[in-house]
Amino acid sequence: MKDRKYFCYEIYKNLAIWSHNGHLAYNPCSFFSGFIKESDSFDLDSIWNGPERAELKRCVETDTPIHGCRSCYHAEEHGLMSRRKSSQLLYENYHHDTNIDLDAPQGLDYSVGNLCNLKCVVCGPYNSTAWVSDYQTLYPLHPIDQFKYEKFNQLETFDPGLLKNIKSLHIHGGGEPLMSNNHINLLKEIKKVKGLRDIRVFYNTNATQRASQELLELWEECQLIELYFSIDDLGNRFNYQRTGADWNAVTDNIKWYIENMPHNHMFHINCTWSYLNLYYLPDLVDWYRVNLSTNRYGDPVNLIFQRVIGNFDILHLNATVKNILIERFSNYPQLTALVNSIETSDKNHQLFWDEIEKIDQVRQTSYKNLCPEWSQLL
């Protein structure tokens, strides 16, 4: 089975759980586009053993591409690391566990909801409560009830037996996971069922929040904690793109994590690349090399580039602009690969400009003034 063209360990070992329009939605992983099922309560058993997941496995067995997996297919076509490839490394090289005949998941992608203190330009109210007020200004006739944050007590009806196989947790938003206690409750439940000694936990965080002492102590009991800091740019451009954040405060928090994390940790930088920051990515790489290339034990920090989804995705650039970028990125091969993944076309970028100008008008900001060189090229 593992030699099938569209095989992915996540389909056989993992489930993703996230909030969607006041319900809970389920996927094989958090990179999956759309969802395979929604429910009003936490029902892991019916998802794991249900027809929706069986259909995904049928697609694998018959070499049928899965629409929701297209982001991985696209990344691999351009020689980039995908979630599918990273999960292969996780299970084959780290856990050394390739068993796919499981009665309960080994991994959970756990979204704590859309509670967030930032309103990142590339985001929206589905993933950030801070975005709701701007959304109301932009679309005054649109309902907003579906964006209200609800703390699903997802463990009330949880069968602890379904946690017996867990080895991997990926905690993320919606919003900012460290603003919620749901992930702490989940770690406590797993501790009751099987302990935390063999658990590897991943967090996506905007680095505006510091972990509590209770959380640090739980982390210390785990096998490994990996923090993915969401950093897309530097200084004022960072503040613009991640509206509500302060670059100096975020870098202070990262220094705090470097000094205070338990020994069993690794760091990563997760950069979402888009129209907003592509031109300036060499600055981010240079900052990373100087300030966060390793943790305090000398373990390497990975810098990961994740393509944005939506109106800020650069689907095309003309040949002249692509050549300018390739020259600018001549000492950054990873960035050159991003440019090469973009279609060469003379189409305009009006959709981007329409979107960014609407947001600038509401927030009294100006992307063109902040980034004049890149704006002129576009």
PDB file of C-alpha atoms in Angstrom, residues 49-268:
ATOM      1  CA  ASN A  49     -14.344   4.097  11.403  1.00  0.00           C
ATOM      2  CA  GLY A  50     -16.756   5.954   9.125  1.00  0.00           C
ATOM      3  CA  PRO A  51     -17.373   5.936   5.358  1.00  0.00           C
ATOM      4  CA  GLU A  52     -15.666   9.296   4.728  1.00  0.00           C
ATOM      5  CA  ARG A  53     -12.261   8.057   5.828  1.00  0.00           C
ATOM      6  CA  ALA A  54     -12.890   4.736   4.053  1.00  0.00           C
ATOM      7  CA  GLU A  55     -13.367   6.688   0.823  1.00  0.00           C
ATOM      8  CA  LEU A  56      -9.968   8.358   1.239  1.00  0.00           C
ATOM      9  CA  LYS A  57      -8.348   4.944   1.652  1.00  0.00           C
ATOM     10  CA  ARG A  58     -10.187   3.696  -1.450  1.00  0.00           C
ATOM     11  CA  CYS A  59      -8.685   6.582  -3.432  1.00  0.00           C
ATOM     12  CA  VAL A  60      -5.204   5.590  -2.278  1.00  0.00           C
ATOM     13  CA  GLU A  61      -5.783   1.944  -3.179  1.00  0.00           C
ATOM     14  CA  THR A  62      -6.982   2.850  -6.695  1.00  0.00           C
ATOM     15  CA  ASP A  63      -4.343   5.545  -7.397  1.00  0.00           C
ATOM     16  CA  THR A  64      -7.066   8.200  -7.497  1.00  0.00           C
ATOM     17  CA  PRO A  65      -5.936  11.751  -6.629  1.00  0.00           C
ATOM     18  CA  ILE A  66      -7.688  13.292  -3.629  1.00  0.00           C
ATOM     19  CA  HIS A  67      -8.926  16.834  -4.215  1.00  0.00           C
ATOM     20  CA  GLY A  68      -8.283  17.945  -0.650  1.00  0.00           C
ATOM     21  CA  CYS A  69      -4.619  16.889  -0.917  1.00  0.00           C
ATOM     22  CA  ARG A  70      -3.766  19.123  -3.866  1.00  0.00           C
ATOM     23  CA  SER A  71      -1.526  21.476  -1.833  1.00  0.00           C
ATOM     24  CA  CYS A  72       0.861  18.579  -1.173  1.00  0.00           C
ATOM     25  CA  TYR A  73       0.748  17.442  -4.786  1.00  0.00           C
ATOM     26  CA  HIS A  74       1.586  20.972  -5.964  1.00  0.00           C
ATOM     27  CA  ALA A  75       4.463  21.387  -3.505  1.00  0.00           C
ATOM     28  CA  GLU A  76       6.016  18.082  -4.533  1.00  0.00           C
ATOM     29  CA  GLU A  77       5.705  18.910  -8.233  1.00  0.00           C
ATOM     30  CA  HIS A  78       7.994  21.889  -7.598  1.00  0.00           C
ATOM     31  CA  GLY A  79      10.472  20.079  -5.371  1.00  0.00           C
ATOM     32  CA  LEU A  80       9.185  21.605  -2.121  1.00  0.00           C
ATOM     33  CA  MET A  81       8.596  19.838   1.182  1.00  0.00           C
ATOM     34  CA  SER A  82       4.947  18.834   1.648  1.00  0.00           C
ATOM     35  CA  ARG A  83       2.974  17.735   4.690  1.00  0.00           C
ATOM     36  CA  ARG A  84       2.809  14.276   3.116  1.00  0.00           C
ATOM     37  CA  LYS A  85       6.611  14.048   2.863  1.00  0.00           C
ATOM     38  CA  SER A  86       7.151  15.449   6.348  1.00  0.00           C
ATOM     39  CA  SER A  87       4.759  12.882   7.833  1.00  0.00           C
ATOM     40  CA  GLN A  88       6.684  10.155   6.034  1.00  0.00           C
ATOM     41  CA  LEU A  89       9.872  11.374   7.720  1.00  0.00           C
ATOM     42  CA  LEU A  90       8.071  11.590  11.068  1.00  0.00           C
ATOM     43  CA  TYR A  91       6.771   8.026  11.067  1.00  0.00           C
ATOM     44  CA  GLU A  92       9.583   6.258   9.220  1.00  0.00           C
ATOM     45  CA  ASN A  93      12.681   8.059  10.523  1.00  0.00           C
ATOM     46  CA  TYR A  94      11.579   9.355  13.927  1.00  0.00           C
ATOM     47  CA  HIS A  95       8.910   7.018  15.314  1.00  0.00           C
ATOM     48  CA  HIS A  96      10.145   4.037  13.247  1.00  0.00           C
ATOM     49  CA  ASP A  97       6.510   2.969  13.053  1.00  0.00           C
ATOM     50  CA  THR A  98       4.996   2.240   9.656  1.00  0.00           C
ATOM     51  CA  ASN A  99       1.950   0.274  10.855  1.00  0.00           C
ATOM     52  CA  ILE A 100      -1.200   1.502   9.090  1.00  0.00           C
ATOM     53  CA  ASP A 101      -3.659  -1.066  10.490  1.00  0.00           C
ATOM     54  CA  LEU A 102      -4.838   0.890  13.530  1.00  0.00           C
ATOM     55  CA  ASP A 103      -8.022   0.844  15.619  1.00  0.00           C
ATOM     56  CA  ALA A 104      -7.489   4.426  16.788  1.00  0.00           C
ATOM     57  CA  PRO A 105      -5.398   7.359  15.530  1.00  0.00           C
ATOM     58  CA  GLN A 106      -1.742   7.793  16.381  1.00  0.00           C
ATOM     59  CA  GLY A 107      -1.804  11.489  15.551  1.00  0.00           C
ATOM     60  CA  LEU A 108      -4.191  14.370  16.135  1.00  0.00           C
ATOM     61  CA  ASP A 109      -4.166  17.808  14.530  1.00  0.00           C
ATOM     62  CA  TYR A 110      -6.088  19.716  17.167  1.00  0.00           C
ATOM     63  CA  SER A 111      -7.438  23.184  16.408  1.00  0.00           C
ATOM     64  CA  VAL A 112      -8.530  25.059  19.502  1.00  0.00           C
ATOM     65  CA  GLY A 113     -10.761  27.469  17.562  1.00  0.00           C
ATOM     66  CA  ASN A 114     -10.475  30.960  16.093  1.00  0.00           C
ATOM     67  CA  LEU A 115      -9.716  32.900  19.305  1.00  0.00           C
ATOM     68  CA  CYS A 116      -6.872  35.217  18.302  1.00  0.00           C
ATOM     69  CA  ASN A 117      -5.357  38.563  19.246  1.00  0.00           C
ATOM     70  CA  LEU A 118      -4.116  39.335  15.717  1.00  0.00           C
ATOM     71  CA  LYS A 119      -5.871  40.167  12.451  1.00  0.00           C
ATOM     72  CA  CYS A 120      -3.247  39.115   9.936  1.00  0.00           C
ATOM     73  CA  VAL A 121      -3.836  40.546   6.472  1.00  0.00           C
ATOM     74  CA  VAL A 122      -3.867  37.113   4.806  1.00  0.00           C
ATOM     75  CA  CYS A 123      -6.275  35.729   7.417  1.00  0.00           C
ATOM     76  CA  GLY A 124      -9.954  36.398   8.105  1.00  0.00           C
ATOM     77  CA  PRO A 125     -12.705  36.019  10.698  1.00  0.00           C
ATOM     78  CA  TYR A 126     -12.984  32.244  10.209  1.00  0.00           C
ATOM     79  CA  ASN A 127      -9.534  31.952  11.779  1.00  0.00           C
ATOM     80  CA  SER A 128      -9.349  35.070  13.955  1.00  0.00           C
ATOM     81  CA  THR A 129     -11.851  36.687  16.287  1.00  0.00           C
ATOM     82  CA  ALA A 130      -9.817  39.909  16.059  1.00  0.00           C
ATOM     83  CA  TRP A 131     -10.759  40.090  12.359  1.00  0.00           C
ATOM     84  CA  VAL A 132     -14.515  40.259  13.012  1.00  0.00           C
ATOM     85  CA  SER A 133     -14.782  44.041  13.469  1.00  0.00           C
ATOM     86  CA  ASP A 134     -12.979  44.742  10.192  1.00  0.00           C
ATOM     87  CA  TYR A 135     -15.113  42.133   8.440  1.00  0.00           C
ATOM     88  CA  GLN A 136     -18.246  43.927   9.680  1.00  0.00           C
ATOM     89  CA  THR A 137     -16.939  47.192   8.250  1.00  0.00           C
ATOM     90  CA  LEU A 138     -16.086  45.592   4.918  1.00  0.00           C
ATOM     91  CA  TYR A 139     -19.291  43.549   4.635  1.00  0.00           C
ATOM     92  CA  PRO A 140     -21.957  45.213   6.837  1.00  0.00           C
ATOM     93  CA  LEU A 141     -24.788  43.037   5.499  1.00  0.00           C
ATOM     94  CA  HIS A 142     -23.006  39.710   6.102  1.00  0.00           C
ATOM     95  CA  PRO A 143     -23.844  37.697   9.255  1.00  0.00           C
ATOM     96  CA  ILE A 144     -21.068  37.164  11.795  1.00  0.00           C
ATOM     97  CA  ASP A 145     -22.549  34.579  14.170  1.00  0.00           C
ATOM     98  CA  GLN A 146     -20.430  31.847  12.623  1.00  0.00           C
ATOM     99  CA  PHE A 147     -17.265  33.710  13.638  1.00  0.00           C
ATOM    100  CA  LYS A 148     -18.033  33.900  17.352  1.00  0.00           C
ATOM    101  CA  TYR A 149     -15.528  31.937  19.373  1.00  0.00           C
ATOM    102  CA  GLU A 150     -16.986  29.034  21.330  1.00  0.00           C
ATOM    103  CA  LYS A 151     -14.930  26.957  23.693  1.00  0.00           C
ATOM    104  CA  PHE A 152     -16.046  23.502  22.655  1.00  0.00           C
ATOM    105  CA  ASN A 153     -15.603  21.262  25.668  1.00  0.00           C
ATOM    106  CA  GLN A 154     -14.458  18.609  23.268  1.00  0.00           C
ATOM    107  CA  LEU A 155     -13.395  16.126  25.930  1.00  0.00           C
ATOM    108  CA  GLU A 156     -16.741  15.817  27.768  1.00  0.00           C
ATOM    109  CA  THR A 157     -17.955  12.939  25.598  1.00  0.00           C
ATOM    110  CA  PHE A 158     -14.491  11.688  24.739  1.00  0.00           C
ATOM    111  CA  ASP A 159     -13.755   7.968  25.004  1.00  0.00           C
ATOM    112  CA  PRO A 160     -10.313   7.862  26.657  1.00  0.00           C
ATOM    113  CA  GLY A 161      -9.593   4.568  24.906  1.00  0.00           C
ATOM    114  CA  LEU A 162      -9.311   6.456  21.617  1.00  0.00           C
ATOM    115  CA  LEU A 163      -6.201   8.174  22.981  1.00  0.00           C
ATOM    116  CA  LYS A 164      -4.323   4.934  23.656  1.00  0.00           C
ATOM    117  CA  ASN A 165      -2.279   5.061  20.422  1.00  0.00           C
ATOM    118  CA  ILE A 166      -1.455   8.775  20.389  1.00  0.00           C
ATOM    119  CA  LYS A 167       2.179   9.565  19.687  1.00  0.00           C
ATOM    120  CA  SER A 168       1.865  12.854  17.834  1.00  0.00           C
ATOM    121  CA  LEU A 169      -0.138  16.022  18.522  1.00  0.00           C
ATOM    122  CA  HIS A 170      -0.228  19.087  16.302  1.00  0.00           C
ATOM    123  CA  ILE A 171      -1.792  22.001  18.222  1.00  0.00           C
ATOM    124  CA  HIS A 172      -2.786  25.033  16.172  1.00  0.00           C
ATOM    125  CA  GLY A 173      -5.548  27.579  15.504  1.00  0.00           C
ATOM    126  CA  GLY A 174      -7.845  28.799  13.854  1.00  0.00           C
ATOM    127  CA  GLY A 175      -6.416  31.438  16.035  1.00  0.00           C
ATOM    128  CA  GLU A 176      -3.622  31.474  18.600  1.00  0.00           C
ATOM    129  CA  PRO A 177      -3.568  28.146  20.499  1.00  0.00           C
ATOM    130  CA  LEU A 178      -1.707  29.517  23.528  1.00  0.00           C
ATOM    131  CA  MET A 179      -4.709  31.760  24.296  1.00  0.00           C
ATOM    132  CA  SER A 180      -6.834  28.665  25.027  1.00  0.00           C
ATOM    133  CA  ASN A 181      -6.665  25.937  27.672  1.00  0.00           C
ATOM    134  CA  ASN A 182      -8.163  23.240  25.426  1.00  0.00           C
ATOM    135  CA  HIS A 183      -4.754  21.900  24.456  1.00  0.00           C
ATOM    136  CA  ILE A 184      -3.744  21.729  28.130  1.00  0.00           C
ATOM    137  CA  ASN A 185      -6.873  19.690  28.876  1.00  0.00           C
ATOM    138  CA  LEU A 186      -6.043  17.348  26.018  1.00  0.00           C
ATOM    139  CA  LEU A 187      -2.487  16.803  27.282  1.00  0.00           C
ATOM    140  CA  LYS A 188      -3.885  16.049  30.742  1.00  0.00           C
ATOM    141  CA  GLU A 189      -6.303  13.483  29.298  1.00  0.00           C
ATOM    142  CA  ILE A 190      -3.524  11.751  27.395  1.00  0.00           C
ATOM    143  CA  LYS A 191      -1.398  11.775  30.543  1.00  0.00           C
ATOM    144  CA  LYS A 192      -4.195   9.948  32.399  1.00  0.00           C
ATOM    145  CA  VAL A 193      -4.610   7.339  29.659  1.00  0.00           C
ATOM    146  CA  LYS A 194      -1.016   6.525  28.741  1.00  0.00           C
ATOM    147  CA  GLY A 195       1.393   9.140  30.020  1.00  0.00           C
ATOM    148  CA  LEU A 196       3.269  11.697  27.920  1.00  0.00           C
ATOM    149  CA  ARG A 197       6.703  10.120  27.701  1.00  0.00           C
ATOM    150  CA  ASP A 198       6.373   9.017  24.053  1.00  0.00           C
ATOM    151  CA  ILE A 199       4.352  12.033  22.830  1.00  0.00           C
ATOM    152  CA  ARG A 200       5.758  14.453  20.267  1.00  0.00           C
ATOM    153  CA  VAL A 201       3.837  17.744  20.280  1.00  0.00           C
ATOM    154  CA  PHE A 202       3.882  20.454  17.592  1.00  0.00           C
ATOM    155  CA  TYR A 203       2.557  23.977  18.189  1.00  0.00           C
ATOM    156  CA  ASN A 204       1.916  26.734  15.653  1.00  0.00           C
ATOM    157  CA  THR A 205       2.079  30.035  17.519  1.00  0.00           C
ATOM    158  CA  ASN A 206       2.241  33.710  16.590  1.00  0.00           C
ATOM    159  CA  ALA A 207       4.802  34.217  19.380  1.00  0.00           C
ATOM    160  CA  THR A 208       2.765  36.915  21.122  1.00  0.00           C
ATOM    161  CA  GLN A 209       1.991  34.633  24.093  1.00  0.00           C
ATOM    162  CA  ARG A 210       4.294  33.019  26.637  1.00  0.00           C
ATOM    163  CA  ALA A 211       3.575  29.518  27.904  1.00  0.00           C
ATOM    164  CA  SER A 212       2.298  29.206  31.473  1.00  0.00           C
ATOM    165  CA  GLN A 213       4.274  27.365  34.132  1.00  0.00           C
ATOM    166  CA  GLU A 214       1.659  24.596  34.092  1.00  0.00           C
ATOM    167  CA  LEU A 215       2.167  24.123  30.364  1.00  0.00           C
ATOM    168  CA  LEU A 216       5.968  24.168  30.652  1.00  0.00           C
ATOM    169  CA  GLU A 217       5.740  21.374  33.222  1.00  0.00           C
ATOM    170  CA  LEU A 218       3.481  19.280  30.987  1.00  0.00           C
ATOM    171  CA  TRP A 219       5.839  19.854  28.062  1.00  0.00           C
ATOM    172  CA  GLU A 220       8.776  18.637  30.133  1.00  0.00           C
ATOM    173  CA  GLU A 221       7.030  15.256  30.521  1.00  0.00           C
ATOM    174  CA  CYS A 222       6.693  14.802  26.743  1.00  0.00           C
ATOM    175  CA  GLN A 223       9.214  13.188  24.437  1.00  0.00           C
ATOM    176  CA  LEU A 224       9.624  16.317  22.299  1.00  0.00           C
ATOM    177  CA  ILE A 225       8.005  19.741  21.941  1.00  0.00           C
ATOM    178  CA  GLU A 226       8.323  21.580  18.628  1.00  0.00           C
ATOM    179  CA  LEU A 227       7.321  25.227  18.410  1.00  0.00           C
ATOM    180  CA  TYR A 228       6.634  26.721  14.992  1.00  0.00           C
ATOM    181  CA  PHE A 229       6.842  30.510  15.214  1.00  0.00           C
ATOM    182  CA  SER A 230       4.779  32.259  12.540  1.00  0.00           C
ATOM    183  CA  ILE A 231       7.190  34.894  11.216  1.00  0.00           C
ATOM    184  CA  ASP A 232       6.606  36.248   7.701  1.00  0.00           C
ATOM    185  CA  ASP A 233       8.701  39.422   7.654  1.00  0.00           C
ATOM    186  CA  LEU A 234      10.587  41.895   9.855  1.00  0.00           C
ATOM    187  CA  GLY A 235       9.942  45.218  11.595  1.00  0.00           C
ATOM    188  CA  ASN A 236       7.158  47.426  10.271  1.00  0.00           C
ATOM    189  CA  ARG A 237       6.351  45.013   7.457  1.00  0.00           C
ATOM    190  CA  PHE A 238       5.809  42.279  10.060  1.00  0.00           C
ATOM    191  CA  ASN A 239       3.577  44.624  12.084  1.00  0.00           C
ATOM    192  CA  TYR A 240       1.567  45.409   8.936  1.00  0.00           C
ATOM    193  CA  GLN A 241       1.126  41.814   7.836  1.00  0.00           C
ATOM    194  CA  ARG A 242       0.355  40.506  11.330  1.00  0.00           C
ATOM    195  CA  THR A 243      -1.793  43.417  12.435  1.00  0.00           C
ATOM    196  CA  GLY A 244      -1.920  43.709  16.213  1.00  0.00           C
ATOM    197  CA  ALA A 245       1.539  42.255  16.782  1.00  0.00           C
ATOM    198  CA  ASP A 246       4.639  44.217  17.691  1.00  0.00           C
ATOM    199  CA  TRP A 247       7.911  43.040  16.165  1.00  0.00           C
ATOM    200  CA  ASN A 248       9.998  44.025  19.192  1.00  0.00           C
ATOM    201  CA  ALA A 249       7.649  42.257  21.622  1.00  0.00           C
ATOM    202  CA  VAL A 250       7.593  39.130  19.448  1.00  0.00           C
ATOM    203  CA  THR A 251      11.383  38.943  19.255  1.00  0.00           C
ATOM    204  CA  ASP A 252      11.537  39.422  23.056  1.00  0.00           C
ATOM    205  CA  ASN A 253       9.132  36.502  23.464  1.00  0.00           C
ATOM    206  CA  ILE A 254      11.238  34.322  21.176  1.00  0.00           C
ATOM    207  CA  LYS A 255      14.278  35.120  23.338  1.00  0.00           C
ATOM    208  CA  TRP A 256      12.209  34.131  26.401  1.00  0.00           C
ATOM    209  CA  TYR A 257      11.371  30.780  24.810  1.00  0.00           C
ATOM    210  CA  ILE A 258      15.031  30.223  23.952  1.00  0.00           C
ATOM    211  CA  GLU A 259      15.928  30.713  27.620  1.00  0.00           C
ATOM    212  CA  ASN A 260      12.967  29.002  29.327  1.00  0.00           C
ATOM    213  CA  MET A 261      11.926  25.983  27.257  1.00  0.00           C
ATOM    214  CA  PRO A 262      12.551  22.572  28.844  1.00  0.00           C
ATOM    215  CA  HIS A 263      15.429  20.595  27.385  1.00  0.00           C
ATOM    216  CA  ASN A 264      13.212  18.468  25.101  1.00  0.00           C
ATOM    217  CA  HIS A 265      12.385  21.097  22.501  1.00  0.00           C
ATOM    218  CA  MET A 266      13.046  22.247  18.969  1.00  0.00           C
ATOM    219  CA  PHE A 267      12.138  25.476  17.205  1.00  0.00           C
ATOM    220  CA  HIS A 268      11.001  26.210  13.656  1.00  0.00           C
TER     221      HIS A 268
END
